[in-house]
mmCIF file with all atom_site columns, C-alpha atoms in Angstrom:
data_model
loop_
_atom_site.group_PDB
_atom_site.id
_atom_site.type_symbol
_atom_site.label_atom_id
_atom_site.label_alt_id
_atom_site.label_comp_id
_atom_site.label_asym_id
_atom_site.label_entity_id
_atom_site.label_seq_id
_atom_site.pdbx_PDB_ins_code
_atom_site.Cartn_x
_atom_site.Cartn_y
_atom_site.Cartn_z
_atom_site.occupancy
_atom_site.B_iso_or_equiv
_atom_site.pdbx_formal_charge
_atom_site.auth_seq_id
_atom_site.auth_comp_id
_atom_site.auth_asym_id
_atom_site.auth_atom_id
_atom_site.pdbx_PDB_model_num
ATOM 1   C CA . UNK S 1 1   ? 8.262   -24.533 14.660  1.00 64.00 ? 18  UNK S CA 1
ATOM 2   C CA . UNK S 1 2   ? 4.768   -24.240 13.189  1.00 84.00 ? 19  UNK S CA 1
ATOM 3   C CA . UNK S 1 3   ? 4.410   -24.767 9.476   1.00 93.00 ? 20  UNK S CA 1
ATOM 4   C CA . UNK S 1 4   ? 4.013   -21.399 7.696   1.00 97.00 ? 21  UNK S CA 1
ATOM 5   C CA . UNK S 1 5   ? 0.885   -20.683 5.712   1.00 97.00 ? 22  UNK S CA 1
ATOM 6   C CA . UNK S 1 6   ? 0.617   -18.984 2.329   1.00 98.00 ? 23  UNK S CA 1
ATOM 7   C CA . UNK S 1 7   ? -0.074  -15.309 1.684   1.00 98.00 ? 24  UNK S CA 1
ATOM 8   C CA . UNK S 1 8   ? -1.071  -14.473 -1.879  1.00 98.00 ? 25  UNK S CA 1
ATOM 9   C CA . UNK S 1 9   ? -0.594  -11.116 -3.574  1.00 97.00 ? 26  UNK S CA 1
ATOM 10  C CA . UNK S 1 10  ? -2.964  -10.919 -6.498  1.00 97.00 ? 27  UNK S CA 1
ATOM 11  C CA . UNK S 1 11  ? -1.843  -8.760  -9.434  1.00 96.00 ? 28  UNK S CA 1
ATOM 12  C CA . UNK S 1 12  ? -4.043  -6.544  -11.583 1.00 94.00 ? 29  UNK S CA 1
ATOM 13  C CA . UNK S 1 13  ? -5.465  -9.160  -13.916 1.00 92.00 ? 30  UNK S CA 1
ATOM 14  C CA . UNK S 1 14  ? -8.851  -9.846  -15.518 1.00 92.00 ? 31  UNK S CA 1
ATOM 15  C CA . UNK S 1 15  ? -11.308 -10.840 -12.790 1.00 93.00 ? 32  UNK S CA 1
ATOM 16  C CA . UNK S 1 16  ? -12.419 -14.283 -13.984 1.00 96.00 ? 33  UNK S CA 1
ATOM 17  C CA . UNK S 1 17  ? -8.784  -15.338 -14.532 1.00 97.00 ? 34  UNK S CA 1
ATOM 18  C CA . UNK S 1 18  ? -7.792  -14.075 -11.066 1.00 97.00 ? 35  UNK S CA 1
ATOM 19  C CA . UNK S 1 19  ? -10.648 -16.018 -9.472  1.00 98.00 ? 36  UNK S CA 1
ATOM 20  C CA . UNK S 1 20  ? -9.745  -19.269 -11.271 1.00 98.00 ? 37  UNK S CA 1
ATOM 21  C CA . UNK S 1 21  ? -6.071  -19.014 -10.254 1.00 98.00 ? 38  UNK S CA 1
ATOM 22  C CA . UNK S 1 22  ? -7.025  -18.025 -6.694  1.00 98.00 ? 39  UNK S CA 1
ATOM 23  C CA . UNK S 1 23  ? -9.371  -21.000 -6.293  1.00 98.00 ? 40  UNK S CA 1
ATOM 24  C CA . UNK S 1 24  ? -6.763  -23.391 -7.724  1.00 98.00 ? 41  UNK S CA 1
ATOM 25  C CA . UNK S 1 25  ? -4.145  -22.081 -5.263  1.00 98.00 ? 42  UNK S CA 1
ATOM 26  C CA . UNK S 1 26  ? -6.566  -22.400 -2.330  1.00 98.00 ? 43  UNK S CA 1
ATOM 27  C CA . UNK S 1 27  ? -7.486  -25.965 -3.279  1.00 98.00 ? 44  UNK S CA 1
ATOM 28  C CA . UNK S 1 28  ? -3.816  -26.958 -3.603  1.00 98.00 ? 45  UNK S CA 1
ATOM 29  C CA . UNK S 1 29  ? -2.411  -25.493 -0.395  1.00 97.00 ? 46  UNK S CA 1
ATOM 30  C CA . UNK S 1 30  ? -2.847  -23.818 2.960   1.00 97.00 ? 47  UNK S CA 1
ATOM 31  C CA . UNK S 1 31  ? -3.706  -20.267 1.897   1.00 98.00 ? 48  UNK S CA 1
ATOM 32  C CA . UNK S 1 32  ? -4.297  -18.030 4.911   1.00 98.00 ? 49  UNK S CA 1
ATOM 33  C CA . UNK S 1 33  ? -4.641  -14.628 3.304   1.00 98.00 ? 50  UNK S CA 1
ATOM 34  C CA . UNK S 1 34  ? -4.679  -12.742 0.026   1.00 98.00 ? 51  UNK S CA 1
ATOM 35  C CA . UNK S 1 35  ? -3.997  -9.118  -0.821  1.00 98.00 ? 52  UNK S CA 1
ATOM 36  C CA . UNK S 1 36  ? -5.927  -7.915  -3.861  1.00 97.00 ? 53  UNK S CA 1
ATOM 37  C CA . UNK S 1 37  ? -6.318  -4.774  -5.936  1.00 95.00 ? 54  UNK S CA 1
ATOM 38  C CA . UNK S 1 38  ? -9.537  -3.039  -4.896  1.00 93.00 ? 55  UNK S CA 1
ATOM 39  C CA . UNK S 1 39  ? -11.306 -3.734  -8.163  1.00 93.00 ? 56  UNK S CA 1
ATOM 40  C CA . UNK S 1 40  ? -10.976 -7.497  -7.669  1.00 97.00 ? 57  UNK S CA 1
ATOM 41  C CA . UNK S 1 41  ? -12.212 -7.622  -4.061  1.00 96.00 ? 58  UNK S CA 1
ATOM 42  C CA . UNK S 1 42  ? -15.897 -8.143  -4.837  1.00 96.00 ? 59  UNK S CA 1
ATOM 43  C CA . UNK S 1 43  ? -15.133 -10.888 -7.386  1.00 97.00 ? 60  UNK S CA 1
ATOM 44  C CA . UNK S 1 44  ? -12.807 -12.744 -5.004  1.00 97.00 ? 61  UNK S CA 1
ATOM 45  C CA . UNK S 1 45  ? -14.934 -12.444 -1.853  1.00 97.00 ? 62  UNK S CA 1
ATOM 46  C CA . UNK S 1 46  ? -17.149 -15.530 -2.417  1.00 97.00 ? 63  UNK S CA 1
ATOM 47  C CA . UNK S 1 47  ? -14.135 -17.796 -3.082  1.00 98.00 ? 64  UNK S CA 1
ATOM 48  C CA . UNK S 1 48  ? -12.230 -16.306 -0.134  1.00 98.00 ? 65  UNK S CA 1
ATOM 49  C CA . UNK S 1 49  ? -15.158 -17.042 2.204   1.00 98.00 ? 66  UNK S CA 1
ATOM 50  C CA . UNK S 1 50  ? -15.568 -20.548 0.811   1.00 98.00 ? 67  UNK S CA 1
ATOM 51  C CA . UNK S 1 51  ? -11.893 -21.358 1.422   1.00 98.00 ? 68  UNK S CA 1
ATOM 52  C CA . UNK S 1 52  ? -11.537 -19.529 4.763   1.00 98.00 ? 69  UNK S CA 1
ATOM 53  C CA . UNK S 1 53  ? -9.034  -17.014 3.377   1.00 98.00 ? 70  UNK S CA 1
ATOM 54  C CA . UNK S 1 54  ? -8.691  -13.522 4.851   1.00 98.00 ? 71  UNK S CA 1
ATOM 55  C CA . UNK S 1 55  ? -9.109  -11.180 1.880   1.00 98.00 ? 72  UNK S CA 1
ATOM 56  C CA . UNK S 1 56  ? -7.379  -7.810  2.161   1.00 98.00 ? 73  UNK S CA 1
ATOM 57  C CA . UNK S 1 57  ? -7.601  -4.807  -0.123  1.00 96.00 ? 74  UNK S CA 1
ATOM 58  C CA . UNK S 1 58  ? -4.782  -2.644  -1.351  1.00 91.00 ? 75  UNK S CA 1
ATOM 59  C CA . UNK S 1 59  ? -6.959  0.462   -1.067  1.00 90.00 ? 76  UNK S CA 1
ATOM 60  C CA . UNK S 1 60  ? -9.262  1.854   1.597   1.00 90.00 ? 77  UNK S CA 1
ATOM 61  C CA . UNK S 1 61  ? -12.152 2.388   -0.809  1.00 91.00 ? 78  UNK S CA 1
ATOM 62  C CA . UNK S 1 62  ? -12.702 -1.390  -0.917  1.00 93.00 ? 79  UNK S CA 1
ATOM 63  C CA . UNK S 1 63  ? -11.435 -2.310  2.558   1.00 93.00 ? 80  UNK S CA 1
ATOM 64  C CA . UNK S 1 64  ? -14.898 -2.028  4.131   1.00 92.00 ? 81  UNK S CA 1
ATOM 65  C CA . UNK S 1 65  ? -16.075 -4.854  1.857   1.00 93.00 ? 82  UNK S CA 1
ATOM 66  C CA . UNK S 1 66  ? -13.427 -7.401  2.831   1.00 96.00 ? 83  UNK S CA 1
ATOM 67  C CA . UNK S 1 67  ? -11.396 -8.468  5.856   1.00 98.00 ? 84  UNK S CA 1
ATOM 68  C CA . UNK S 1 68  ? -9.007  -5.521  5.934   1.00 97.00 ? 85  UNK S CA 1
ATOM 69  C CA . UNK S 1 69  ? -6.177  -3.628  4.289   1.00 98.00 ? 86  UNK S CA 1
ATOM 70  C CA . UNK S 1 70  ? -2.394  -3.470  4.061   1.00 97.00 ? 87  UNK S CA 1
ATOM 71  C CA . UNK S 1 71  ? -0.633  -0.133  4.644   1.00 97.00 ? 88  UNK S CA 1
ATOM 72  C CA . UNK S 1 72  ? 2.968   1.039   4.360   1.00 95.00 ? 89  UNK S CA 1
ATOM 73  C CA . UNK S 1 73  ? 3.208   3.970   6.788   1.00 96.00 ? 90  UNK S CA 1
ATOM 74  C CA . UNK S 1 74  ? 2.216   4.845   10.355  1.00 96.00 ? 91  UNK S CA 1
ATOM 75  C CA . UNK S 1 75  ? -0.095  7.683   9.252   1.00 97.00 ? 92  UNK S CA 1
ATOM 76  C CA . UNK S 1 76  ? -1.873  5.288   6.875   1.00 97.00 ? 93  UNK S CA 1
ATOM 77  C CA . UNK S 1 77  ? -2.222  2.749   9.686   1.00 97.00 ? 94  UNK S CA 1
ATOM 78  C CA . UNK S 1 78  ? -3.731  5.326   12.051  1.00 97.00 ? 95  UNK S CA 1
ATOM 79  C CA . UNK S 1 79  ? -6.143  6.515   9.353   1.00 96.00 ? 96  UNK S CA 1
ATOM 80  C CA . UNK S 1 80  ? -7.155  2.958   8.399   1.00 97.00 ? 97  UNK S CA 1
ATOM 81  C CA . UNK S 1 81  ? -7.747  1.918   12.010  1.00 97.00 ? 98  UNK S CA 1
ATOM 82  C CA . UNK S 1 82  ? -9.954  4.979   12.564  1.00 96.00 ? 99  UNK S CA 1
ATOM 83  C CA . UNK S 1 83  ? -11.852 4.302   9.344   1.00 95.00 ? 100 UNK S CA 1
ATOM 84  C CA . UNK S 1 84  ? -12.198 0.515   9.669   1.00 96.00 ? 101 UNK S CA 1
ATOM 85  C CA . UNK S 1 85  ? -12.434 0.073   13.434  1.00 95.00 ? 102 UNK S CA 1
ATOM 86  C CA . UNK S 1 86  ? -10.891 -2.560  15.704  1.00 95.00 ? 103 UNK S CA 1
ATOM 87  C CA . UNK S 1 87  ? -12.278 -5.672  13.999  1.00 96.00 ? 104 UNK S CA 1
ATOM 88  C CA . UNK S 1 88  ? -10.702 -5.359  10.550  1.00 97.00 ? 105 UNK S CA 1
ATOM 89  C CA . UNK S 1 89  ? -7.226  -6.698  9.789   1.00 98.00 ? 106 UNK S CA 1
ATOM 90  C CA . UNK S 1 90  ? -4.648  -3.994  9.167   1.00 98.00 ? 107 UNK S CA 1
ATOM 91  C CA . UNK S 1 91  ? -1.285  -5.304  8.077   1.00 98.00 ? 108 UNK S CA 1
ATOM 92  C CA . UNK S 1 92  ? 1.866   -3.306  7.475   1.00 98.00 ? 109 UNK S CA 1
ATOM 93  C CA . UNK S 1 93  ? 4.410   -3.677  4.687   1.00 97.00 ? 110 UNK S CA 1
ATOM 94  C CA . UNK S 1 94  ? 7.638   -2.440  6.259   1.00 97.00 ? 111 UNK S CA 1
ATOM 95  C CA . UNK S 1 95  ? 10.185  -3.240  3.550   1.00 94.00 ? 112 UNK S CA 1
ATOM 96  C CA . UNK S 1 96  ? 13.453  -3.722  5.446   1.00 93.00 ? 113 UNK S CA 1
ATOM 97  C CA . UNK S 1 97  ? 12.777  -1.100  8.127   1.00 95.00 ? 114 UNK S CA 1
ATOM 98  C CA . UNK S 1 98  ? 13.061  -2.492  11.644  1.00 95.00 ? 115 UNK S CA 1
ATOM 99  C CA . UNK S 1 99  ? 12.049  0.852   13.127  1.00 96.00 ? 116 UNK S CA 1
ATOM 100 C CA . UNK S 1 100 ? 8.863   1.060   11.050  1.00 97.00 ? 117 UNK S CA 1
ATOM 101 C CA . UNK S 1 101 ? 8.000   -2.542  11.905  1.00 98.00 ? 118 UNK S CA 1
ATOM 102 C CA . UNK S 1 102 ? 8.367   -1.963  15.655  1.00 98.00 ? 119 UNK S CA 1
ATOM 103 C CA . UNK S 1 103 ? 6.385   1.290   15.448  1.00 98.00 ? 120 UNK S CA 1
ATOM 104 C CA . UNK S 1 104 ? 3.508   -0.281  13.524  1.00 98.00 ? 121 UNK S CA 1
ATOM 105 C CA . UNK S 1 105 ? 3.428   -3.416  15.664  1.00 98.00 ? 122 UNK S CA 1
ATOM 106 C CA . UNK S 1 106 ? 3.292   -1.263  18.779  1.00 97.00 ? 123 UNK S CA 1
ATOM 107 C CA . UNK S 1 107 ? 0.438   0.724   17.197  1.00 97.00 ? 124 UNK S CA 1
ATOM 108 C CA . UNK S 1 108 ? -1.510  -2.516  16.763  1.00 97.00 ? 125 UNK S CA 1
ATOM 109 C CA . UNK S 1 109 ? -0.787  -3.830  13.251  1.00 98.00 ? 126 UNK S CA 1
ATOM 110 C CA . UNK S 1 110 ? -2.112  -7.357  12.858  1.00 98.00 ? 127 UNK S CA 1
ATOM 111 C CA . UNK S 1 111 ? 0.905   -8.496  10.845  1.00 98.00 ? 128 UNK S CA 1
ATOM 112 C CA . UNK S 1 112 ? 4.209   -7.165  9.578   1.00 98.00 ? 129 UNK S CA 1
ATOM 113 C CA . UNK S 1 113 ? 5.440   -7.920  6.048   1.00 98.00 ? 130 UNK S CA 1
ATOM 114 C CA . UNK S 1 114 ? 9.136   -7.686  5.208   1.00 97.00 ? 131 UNK S CA 1
ATOM 115 C CA . UNK S 1 115 ? 11.218  -7.875  2.074   1.00 94.00 ? 132 UNK S CA 1
ATOM 116 C CA . UNK S 1 116 ? 13.846  -10.508 2.728   1.00 87.00 ? 133 UNK S CA 1
ATOM 117 C CA . UNK S 1 117 ? 16.802  -8.570  1.255   1.00 77.00 ? 134 UNK S CA 1
ATOM 118 C CA . UNK S 1 118 ? 19.604  -7.825  3.686   1.00 70.00 ? 135 UNK S CA 1
ATOM 119 C CA . UNK S 1 119 ? 20.496  -4.158  3.999   1.00 68.00 ? 136 UNK S CA 1
ATOM 120 C CA . UNK S 1 120 ? 24.153  -5.082  4.616   1.00 68.00 ? 137 UNK S CA 1
ATOM 121 C CA . UNK S 1 121 ? 25.737  -8.468  3.794   1.00 74.00 ? 138 UNK S CA 1
ATOM 122 C CA . UNK S 1 122 ? 26.536  -9.241  7.443   1.00 77.00 ? 139 UNK S CA 1
ATOM 123 C CA . UNK S 1 123 ? 23.065  -8.296  8.755   1.00 79.00 ? 140 UNK S CA 1
ATOM 124 C CA . UNK S 1 124 ? 20.909  -10.926 10.393  1.00 85.00 ? 141 UNK S CA 1
ATOM 125 C CA . UNK S 1 125 ? 18.002  -11.689 8.040   1.00 92.00 ? 142 UNK S CA 1
ATOM 126 C CA . UNK S 1 126 ? 15.153  -9.353  9.015   1.00 94.00 ? 143 UNK S CA 1
ATOM 127 C CA . UNK S 1 127 ? 12.511  -12.098 9.124   1.00 95.00 ? 144 UNK S CA 1
ATOM 128 C CA . UNK S 1 128 ? 14.671  -14.138 11.532  1.00 94.00 ? 145 UNK S CA 1
ATOM 129 C CA . UNK S 1 129 ? 15.275  -11.049 13.677  1.00 95.00 ? 146 UNK S CA 1
ATOM 130 C CA . UNK S 1 130 ? 11.540  -10.361 13.889  1.00 97.00 ? 147 UNK S CA 1
ATOM 131 C CA . UNK S 1 131 ? 10.536  -13.973 14.545  1.00 95.00 ? 148 UNK S CA 1
ATOM 132 C CA . UNK S 1 132 ? 13.062  -14.230 17.358  1.00 94.00 ? 149 UNK S CA 1
ATOM 133 C CA . UNK S 1 133 ? 11.857  -11.142 19.220  1.00 95.00 ? 150 UNK S CA 1
ATOM 134 C CA . UNK S 1 134 ? 8.207   -10.381 18.472  1.00 96.00 ? 151 UNK S CA 1
ATOM 135 C CA . UNK S 1 135 ? 4.842   -12.124 18.591  1.00 96.00 ? 152 UNK S CA 1
ATOM 136 C CA . UNK S 1 136 ? 3.109   -10.129 15.847  1.00 98.00 ? 153 UNK S CA 1
ATOM 137 C CA . UNK S 1 137 ? 2.963   -12.464 12.819  1.00 98.00 ? 154 UNK S CA 1
ATOM 138 C CA . UNK S 1 138 ? 5.460   -11.919 10.025  1.00 98.00 ? 155 UNK S CA 1
ATOM 139 C CA . UNK S 1 139 ? 5.030   -12.323 6.275   1.00 98.00 ? 156 UNK S CA 1
ATOM 140 C CA . UNK S 1 140 ? 8.049   -12.931 4.055   1.00 97.00 ? 157 UNK S CA 1
ATOM 141 C CA . UNK S 1 141 ? 6.737   -10.633 1.311   1.00 96.00 ? 158 UNK S CA 1
ATOM 142 C CA . UNK S 1 142 ? 9.119   -11.502 -1.506  1.00 96.00 ? 159 UNK S CA 1
ATOM 143 C CA . UNK S 1 143 ? 7.966   -14.452 -3.622  1.00 96.00 ? 160 UNK S CA 1
ATOM 144 C CA . UNK S 1 144 ? 9.639   -17.797 -2.959  1.00 95.00 ? 161 UNK S CA 1
ATOM 145 C CA . UNK S 1 145 ? 9.362   -21.002 -4.942  1.00 94.00 ? 162 UNK S CA 1
ATOM 146 C CA . UNK S 1 146 ? 9.778   -24.606 -3.829  1.00 94.00 ? 163 UNK S CA 1
ATOM 147 C CA . UNK S 1 147 ? 13.543  -24.415 -4.433  1.00 94.00 ? 164 UNK S CA 1
ATOM 148 C CA . UNK S 1 148 ? 13.957  -21.469 -2.028  1.00 92.00 ? 165 UNK S CA 1
ATOM 149 C CA . UNK S 1 149 ? 11.714  -22.636 0.795   1.00 93.00 ? 166 UNK S CA 1
ATOM 150 C CA . UNK S 1 150 ? 14.293  -24.494 2.884   1.00 92.00 ? 167 UNK S CA 1
ATOM 151 C CA . UNK S 1 151 ? 16.541  -21.434 3.205   1.00 91.00 ? 168 UNK S CA 1
ATOM 152 C CA . UNK S 1 152 ? 13.629  -19.121 3.993   1.00 93.00 ? 169 UNK S CA 1
ATOM 153 C CA . UNK S 1 153 ? 12.127  -21.426 6.608   1.00 94.00 ? 170 UNK S CA 1
ATOM 154 C CA . UNK S 1 154 ? 15.280  -21.213 8.734   1.00 92.00 ? 171 UNK S CA 1
ATOM 155 C CA . UNK S 1 155 ? 14.148  -17.613 9.393   1.00 94.00 ? 172 UNK S CA 1
ATOM 156 C CA . UNK S 1 156 ? 10.764  -18.825 10.752  1.00 95.00 ? 173 UNK S CA 1
ATOM 157 C CA . UNK S 1 157 ? 8.251   -16.643 8.874   1.00 97.00 ? 174 UNK S CA 1
ATOM 158 C CA . UNK S 1 158 ? 4.601   -17.164 9.770   1.00 97.00 ? 175 UNK S CA 1
ATOM 159 C CA . UNK S 1 159 ? 3.516   -16.682 6.147   1.00 98.00 ? 176 UNK S CA 1
ATOM 160 C CA . UNK S 1 160 ? 5.263   -16.978 2.811   1.00 97.00 ? 177 UNK S CA 1
ATOM 161 C CA . UNK S 1 161 ? 4.355   -15.680 -0.611  1.00 97.00 ? 178 UNK S CA 1
ATOM 162 C CA . UNK S 1 162 ? 4.341   -18.039 -3.599  1.00 98.00 ? 179 UNK S CA 1
ATOM 163 C CA . UNK S 1 163 ? 5.965   -17.036 -6.908  1.00 97.00 ? 180 UNK S CA 1
ATOM 164 C CA . UNK S 1 164 ? 4.178   -14.672 -9.313  1.00 96.00 ? 181 UNK S CA 1
ATOM 165 C CA . UNK S 1 165 ? 3.903   -17.485 -11.853 1.00 97.00 ? 182 UNK S CA 1
ATOM 166 C CA . UNK S 1 166 ? 0.890   -18.883 -9.966  1.00 98.00 ? 183 UNK S CA 1
ATOM 167 C CA . UNK S 1 167 ? -1.127  -16.203 -11.763 1.00 98.00 ? 184 UNK S CA 1
ATOM 168 C CA . UNK S 1 168 ? -0.223  -17.621 -15.212 1.00 97.00 ? 185 UNK S CA 1
ATOM 169 C CA . UNK S 1 169 ? -3.016  -20.205 -15.180 1.00 98.00 ? 186 UNK S CA 1
ATOM 170 C CA . UNK S 1 170 ? -5.075  -22.276 -12.727 1.00 98.00 ? 187 UNK S CA 1
ATOM 171 C CA . UNK S 1 171 ? -3.015  -25.339 -13.668 1.00 98.00 ? 188 UNK S CA 1
ATOM 172 C CA . UNK S 1 172 ? 0.219   -23.515 -12.903 1.00 98.00 ? 189 UNK S CA 1
ATOM 173 C CA . UNK S 1 173 ? -1.219  -22.215 -9.618  1.00 98.00 ? 190 UNK S CA 1
ATOM 174 C CA . UNK S 1 174 ? -2.182  -25.745 -8.606  1.00 98.00 ? 191 UNK S CA 1
ATOM 175 C CA . UNK S 1 175 ? 1.199   -27.214 -9.605  1.00 98.00 ? 192 UNK S CA 1
ATOM 176 C CA . UNK S 1 176 ? 3.351   -24.549 -7.926  1.00 97.00 ? 193 UNK S CA 1
ATOM 177 C CA . UNK S 1 177 ? 1.337   -24.409 -4.711  1.00 98.00 ? 194 UNK S CA 1
ATOM 178 C CA . UNK S 1 178 ? 1.333   -28.216 -4.454  1.00 98.00 ? 195 UNK S CA 1
ATOM 179 C CA . UNK S 1 179 ? 5.128   -28.287 -4.876  1.00 97.00 ? 196 UNK S CA 1
ATOM 180 C CA . UNK S 1 180 ? 5.521   -25.420 -2.411  1.00 97.00 ? 197 UNK S CA 1
ATOM 181 C CA . UNK S 1 181 ? 3.414   -27.202 0.217   1.00 97.00 ? 198 UNK S CA 1
ATOM 182 C CA . UNK S 1 182 ? 5.447   -30.399 -0.295  1.00 97.00 ? 199 UNK S CA 1
ATOM 183 C CA . UNK S 1 183 ? 8.685   -28.438 0.150   1.00 96.00 ? 200 UNK S CA 1
ATOM 184 C CA . UNK S 1 184 ? 7.322   -26.794 3.313   1.00 96.00 ? 201 UNK S CA 1
ATOM 185 C CA . UNK S 1 185 ? 6.247   -30.157 4.748   1.00 95.00 ? 202 UNK S CA 1
ATOM 186 C CA . UNK S 1 186 ? 9.617   -31.694 3.960   1.00 93.00 ? 203 UNK S CA 1
ATOM 187 C CA . UNK S 1 187 ? 11.421  -28.848 5.738   1.00 87.00 ? 204 UNK S CA 1
ATOM 188 C CA . UNK S 1 188 ? 9.300   -28.363 8.873   1.00 76.00 ? 205 UNK S CA 1
ATOM 189 C CA . UNK S 1 189 ? 8.981   -31.039 11.576  1.00 71.00 ? 206 UNK S CA 1
#
């Protein structure tokens, strides 16, 4: 099993603070991608390029100026693909919907993001279901800290999302991401 990489979801926060926390997280761990509010895209772009992070926007107005966008419906995917063309990343947040995930993956989504909650207690975890059947990369979209990594990694997500507390300060981002990376390394061969 390959070691999963990190996917950051940046909250609405003052730009300079967001950039400092983002850089600290990137320096501390293997950050593959980040989803940002449109207003922060231009501020985060230089740091994203410097650290080799795919920067995605939450809105189409700013998606032309970064690596892509995340959508949550088939119609939004079709519109975004038409608007952005074949070279931009278009990911899909599918919640816990297997049908939506299959539909969007078939349409060409570059990744599928799931909430890890089980719809019914006896259900197979959705991330594990996806990882076992499909090749389109999967993001475990609910935040997970170092203490929850071992359980999540049994489901084989391609990307995991660190806890929201990484946006408290650059020091906290560095500490949490370092601990998260150590927990990932200790759990994956």
